[in-house]
Amino acid sequence: MKLVVQRVTKASVSVDGKVVGTINGGFLVLLGVGAEDSEAECERLSQKLINLRIFADENGKTNLSIKDVNGELLIISQFTLYADCRKGNRPSFVQAKEPIEAERLYERFCELCAREIPVVQKGIFGADMSVELTNDGPFTVILE
């Protein structure tokens, strides 16, 4: 799995002009599921995400997790994180998991996060989505 985690003050995702998910502060997560991924990666990376300390404490140090600040999550599936552009000019996506199993693992990841974070919003798997965000910092990290 690959996660692009952006600390945001707000973010939303729309499909066909209709907002399907929105948060006020926390993480916008772009999640790609790889061909070799399993539920074990869901467990490990959901815990890594929830405990990632990239929010400022009272001294301005990046020392607080999303749980510590009562942050929200917007998790969007993005198979293009597995694009391989080494050969030619057209990306190959053979490293991405096939859609049915990728959707199951995406939903499982969201479910695991929702056990500890009260507000977990999602995009629509496989849809053509429009994402808007206000990046806070900006602060962006990649988890694998």
PDB file of C-alpha atoms in Angstrom:
ATOM      1  CA  MET A   1       0.000   0.000   0.000  1.00  0.00           C
ATOM      2  CA  LYS A   2       1.038   3.552  -0.630  1.00  0.00           C
ATOM      3  CA  LEU A   3      -0.437   6.519   1.206  1.00  0.00           C
ATOM      4  CA  VAL A   4       0.082  10.170   0.399  1.00  0.00           C
ATOM      5  CA  VAL A   5      -0.899  11.956   3.602  1.00  0.00           C
ATOM      6  CA  GLN A   6      -1.564  15.672   3.513  1.00  0.00           C
ATOM      7  CA  ARG A   7      -2.243  17.655   6.667  1.00  0.00           C
ATOM      8  CA  VAL A   8      -5.199  19.889   5.808  1.00  0.00           C
ATOM      9  CA  THR A   9      -7.377  22.552   7.351  1.00  0.00           C
ATOM     10  CA  LYS A  10     -10.196  21.413   5.060  1.00  0.00           C
ATOM     11  CA  ALA A  11     -10.750  19.023   2.174  1.00  0.00           C
ATOM     12  CA  SER A  12     -13.600  17.668   0.092  1.00  0.00           C
ATOM     13  CA  VAL A  13     -14.220  15.229  -2.724  1.00  0.00           C
ATOM     14  CA  SER A  14     -16.950  15.502  -5.364  1.00  0.00           C
ATOM     15  CA  VAL A  15     -18.348  13.125  -7.949  1.00  0.00           C
ATOM     16  CA  ASP A  16     -20.419  14.518 -10.832  1.00  0.00           C
ATOM     17  CA  GLY A  17     -20.494  17.917  -9.113  1.00  0.00           C
ATOM     18  CA  LYS A  18     -21.906  16.524  -5.846  1.00  0.00           C
ATOM     19  CA  VAL A  19     -19.817  16.591  -2.652  1.00  0.00           C
ATOM     20  CA  VAL A  20     -19.568  13.027  -1.325  1.00  0.00           C
ATOM     21  CA  GLY A  21     -17.046  13.626   1.479  1.00  0.00           C
ATOM     22  CA  THR A  22     -15.766  16.617   3.403  1.00  0.00           C
ATOM     23  CA  ILE A  23     -13.606  17.271   6.469  1.00  0.00           C
ATOM     24  CA  ASN A  24     -12.618  20.367   8.408  1.00  0.00           C
ATOM     25  CA  GLY A  25      -9.188  19.516   9.726  1.00  0.00           C
ATOM     26  CA  GLY A  26      -6.977  16.464   9.718  1.00  0.00           C
ATOM     27  CA  PHE A  27      -5.591  14.328   6.912  1.00  0.00           C
ATOM     28  CA  LEU A  28      -6.451  13.965   3.269  1.00  0.00           C
ATOM     29  CA  VAL A  29      -5.175  10.491   2.401  1.00  0.00           C
ATOM     30  CA  LEU A  30      -4.664   9.252  -1.156  1.00  0.00           C
ATOM     31  CA  LEU A  31      -4.476   5.460  -0.882  1.00  0.00           C
ATOM     32  CA  GLY A  32      -3.134   3.073  -3.499  1.00  0.00           C
ATOM     33  CA  VAL A  33      -3.384  -0.699  -3.137  1.00  0.00           C
ATOM     34  CA  GLY A  34      -0.568  -2.744  -4.645  1.00  0.00           C
ATOM     35  CA  ALA A  35      -0.759  -6.173  -6.258  1.00  0.00           C
ATOM     36  CA  GLU A  36       0.949  -7.844  -3.286  1.00  0.00           C
ATOM     37  CA  ASP A  37      -1.019  -6.068  -0.529  1.00  0.00           C
ATOM     38  CA  SER A  38      -3.126  -7.881   2.052  1.00  0.00           C
ATOM     39  CA  GLU A  39      -5.099  -7.123   5.199  1.00  0.00           C
ATOM     40  CA  ALA A  40      -1.831  -7.126   7.125  1.00  0.00           C
ATOM     41  CA  GLU A  41      -0.810  -3.925   5.303  1.00  0.00           C
ATOM     42  CA  CYS A  42      -4.213  -2.415   6.109  1.00  0.00           C
ATOM     43  CA  GLU A  43      -3.664  -3.104   9.804  1.00  0.00           C
ATOM     44  CA  ARG A  44      -0.084  -1.853   9.877  1.00  0.00           C
ATOM     45  CA  LEU A  45      -0.588   1.296   7.819  1.00  0.00           C
ATOM     46  CA  SER A  46      -3.879   2.291   9.448  1.00  0.00           C
ATOM     47  CA  GLN A  47      -2.097   2.241  12.817  1.00  0.00           C
ATOM     48  CA  LYS A  48       0.872   4.120  11.378  1.00  0.00           C
ATOM     49  CA  LEU A  49      -1.477   6.782   9.984  1.00  0.00           C
ATOM     50  CA  ILE A  50      -3.503   7.148  13.177  1.00  0.00           C
ATOM     51  CA  ASN A  51      -0.376   7.486  15.311  1.00  0.00           C
ATOM     52  CA  LEU A  52       1.599   9.689  12.881  1.00  0.00           C
ATOM     53  CA  ARG A  53       2.684  12.738  14.886  1.00  0.00           C
ATOM     54  CA  ILE A  54       2.705  15.676  12.476  1.00  0.00           C
ATOM     55  CA  PHE A  55       0.483  18.166  14.296  1.00  0.00           C
ATOM     56  CA  ALA A  56       2.053  20.912  16.408  1.00  0.00           C
ATOM     57  CA  ASP A  57       1.969  20.738  20.192  1.00  0.00           C
ATOM     58  CA  GLU A  58       1.814  23.757  22.520  1.00  0.00           C
ATOM     59  CA  ASN A  59       5.517  24.414  21.824  1.00  0.00           C
ATOM     60  CA  GLY A  60       5.134  24.331  18.053  1.00  0.00           C
ATOM     61  CA  LYS A  61       6.842  20.914  17.720  1.00  0.00           C
ATOM     62  CA  THR A  62       5.327  18.312  15.384  1.00  0.00           C
ATOM     63  CA  ASN A  63       4.489  15.993  18.231  1.00  0.00           C
ATOM     64  CA  LEU A  64       0.735  15.288  18.133  1.00  0.00           C
ATOM     65  CA  SER A  65      -1.252  12.646  16.263  1.00  0.00           C
ATOM     66  CA  ILE A  66      -4.597  13.015  14.540  1.00  0.00           C
ATOM     67  CA  LYS A  67      -6.197  11.418  17.607  1.00  0.00           C
ATOM     68  CA  ASP A  68      -4.544  13.987  19.880  1.00  0.00           C
ATOM     69  CA  VAL A  69      -6.056  16.909  17.937  1.00  0.00           C
ATOM     70  CA  ASN A  70      -9.452  15.268  17.272  1.00  0.00           C
ATOM     71  CA  GLY A  71      -8.733  15.462  13.563  1.00  0.00           C
ATOM     72  CA  GLU A  72     -10.790  14.021  10.726  1.00  0.00           C
ATOM     73  CA  LEU A  73      -9.864  11.765   7.796  1.00  0.00           C
ATOM     74  CA  LEU A  74     -10.793  11.955   4.122  1.00  0.00           C
ATOM     75  CA  ILE A  75      -9.551   8.781   2.428  1.00  0.00           C
ATOM     76  CA  ILE A  76      -9.580   8.562  -1.360  1.00  0.00           C
ATOM     77  CA  SER A  77      -8.609   5.532  -3.432  1.00  0.00           C
ATOM     78  CA  GLN A  78      -5.968   6.282  -6.044  1.00  0.00           C
ATOM     79  CA  PHE A  79      -4.563   3.367  -8.009  1.00  0.00           C
ATOM     80  CA  THR A  80      -2.377   5.760 -10.007  1.00  0.00           C
ATOM     81  CA  LEU A  81       0.040   5.813  -7.057  1.00  0.00           C
ATOM     82  CA  TYR A  82       1.248   2.534  -8.567  1.00  0.00           C
ATOM     83  CA  ALA A  83       2.010   4.040 -11.979  1.00  0.00           C
ATOM     84  CA  ASP A  84       5.257   2.819 -13.480  1.00  0.00           C
ATOM     85  CA  CYS A  85       6.641   5.412 -15.891  1.00  0.00           C
ATOM     86  CA  ARG A  86      10.118   3.968 -16.389  1.00  0.00           C
ATOM     87  CA  LYS A  87       9.471   2.792 -19.951  1.00  0.00           C
ATOM     88  CA  GLY A  88       7.840   4.937 -22.594  1.00  0.00           C
ATOM     89  CA  ASN A  89       5.474   7.815 -21.979  1.00  0.00           C
ATOM     90  CA  ARG A  90       2.347   5.917 -20.998  1.00  0.00           C
ATOM     91  CA  PRO A  91       2.180   4.722 -17.375  1.00  0.00           C
ATOM     92  CA  SER A  92       1.778   1.028 -16.632  1.00  0.00           C
ATOM     93  CA  PHE A  93      -0.452   0.029 -13.731  1.00  0.00           C
ATOM     94  CA  VAL A  94       0.430  -3.661 -13.464  1.00  0.00           C
ATOM     95  CA  GLN A  95       1.697  -3.114  -9.911  1.00  0.00           C
ATOM     96  CA  ALA A  96      -1.804  -2.039  -8.747  1.00  0.00           C
ATOM     97  CA  LYS A  97      -4.125  -4.655  -7.282  1.00  0.00           C
ATOM     98  CA  GLU A  98      -7.096  -5.731  -9.416  1.00  0.00           C
ATOM     99  CA  PRO A  99     -10.166  -3.563  -8.697  1.00  0.00           C
ATOM    100  CA  ILE A 100     -12.428  -5.973  -6.778  1.00  0.00           C
ATOM    101  CA  GLU A 101      -9.770  -6.901  -4.234  1.00  0.00           C
ATOM    102  CA  ALA A 102      -8.392  -3.342  -4.134  1.00  0.00           C
ATOM    103  CA  GLU A 103     -11.835  -2.019  -3.223  1.00  0.00           C
ATOM    104  CA  ARG A 104     -12.187  -4.609  -0.458  1.00  0.00           C
ATOM    105  CA  LEU A 105      -8.833  -3.591   1.051  1.00  0.00           C
ATOM    106  CA  TYR A 106      -9.636   0.118   0.663  1.00  0.00           C
ATOM    107  CA  GLU A 107     -12.913  -0.383   2.540  1.00  0.00           C
ATOM    108  CA  ARG A 108     -11.120  -2.446   5.189  1.00  0.00           C
ATOM    109  CA  PHE A 109      -8.539   0.296   5.665  1.00  0.00           C
ATOM    110  CA  CYS A 110     -11.306   2.887   6.110  1.00  0.00           C
ATOM    111  CA  GLU A 111     -13.111   0.609   8.572  1.00  0.00           C
ATOM    112  CA  LEU A 112      -9.963   0.162  10.680  1.00  0.00           C
ATOM    113  CA  CYS A 113      -9.407   3.927  10.794  1.00  0.00           C
ATOM    114  CA  ALA A 114     -13.030   4.532  11.782  1.00  0.00           C
ATOM    115  CA  ARG A 115     -12.534   2.379  14.888  1.00  0.00           C
ATOM    116  CA  GLU A 116     -10.302   5.100  16.334  1.00  0.00           C
ATOM    117  CA  ILE A 117     -11.145   8.293  14.447  1.00  0.00           C
ATOM    118  CA  PRO A 118     -14.768   9.479  14.828  1.00  0.00           C
ATOM    119  CA  VAL A 119     -14.972  11.244  11.447  1.00  0.00           C
ATOM    120  CA  VAL A 120     -13.799   9.223   8.443  1.00  0.00           C
ATOM    121  CA  GLN A 121     -15.081  10.389   5.063  1.00  0.00           C
ATOM    122  CA  LYS A 122     -14.403   8.631   1.760  1.00  0.00           C
ATOM    123  CA  GLY A 123     -14.479   9.117  -1.945  1.00  0.00           C
ATOM    124  CA  ILE A 124     -16.260   6.655  -4.233  1.00  0.00           C
ATOM    125  CA  PHE A 125     -14.010   3.810  -5.301  1.00  0.00           C
ATOM    126  CA  GLY A 126     -13.405   3.806  -9.054  1.00  0.00           C
ATOM    127  CA  ALA A 127     -15.250   7.079  -9.665  1.00  0.00           C
ATOM    128  CA  ASP A 128     -13.870  10.108 -11.475  1.00  0.00           C
ATOM    129  CA  MET A 129     -13.413  12.398  -8.475  1.00  0.00           C
ATOM    130  CA  SER A 130     -12.590  16.044  -7.982  1.00  0.00           C
ATOM    131  CA  VAL A 131     -10.608  16.786  -4.822  1.00  0.00           C
ATOM    132  CA  GLU A 132     -10.255  20.182  -3.153  1.00  0.00           C
ATOM    133  CA  LEU A 133      -8.004  20.850  -0.196  1.00  0.00           C
ATOM    134  CA  THR A 134      -6.277  23.485   1.823  1.00  0.00           C
ATOM    135  CA  ASN A 135      -2.898  22.002   2.680  1.00  0.00           C
ATOM    136  CA  ASP A 136      -1.749  22.983   6.174  1.00  0.00           C
ATOM    137  CA  GLY A 137       1.943  23.784   6.268  1.00  0.00           C
ATOM    138  CA  PRO A 138       2.138  22.451   3.626  1.00  0.00           C
ATOM    139  CA  PHE A 139       2.871  19.159   5.297  1.00  0.00           C
ATOM    140  CA  THR A 140       2.805  16.028   3.111  1.00  0.00           C
ATOM    141  CA  VAL A 141       4.296  12.608   3.859  1.00  0.00           C
ATOM    142  CA  ILE A 142       4.333   9.278   2.060  1.00  0.00           C
ATOM    143  CA  LEU A 143       3.747   6.011   3.921  1.00  0.00           C
ATOM    144  CA  GLU A 144       4.477   2.611   2.379  1.00  0.00           C
TER     145      GLU A 144
END
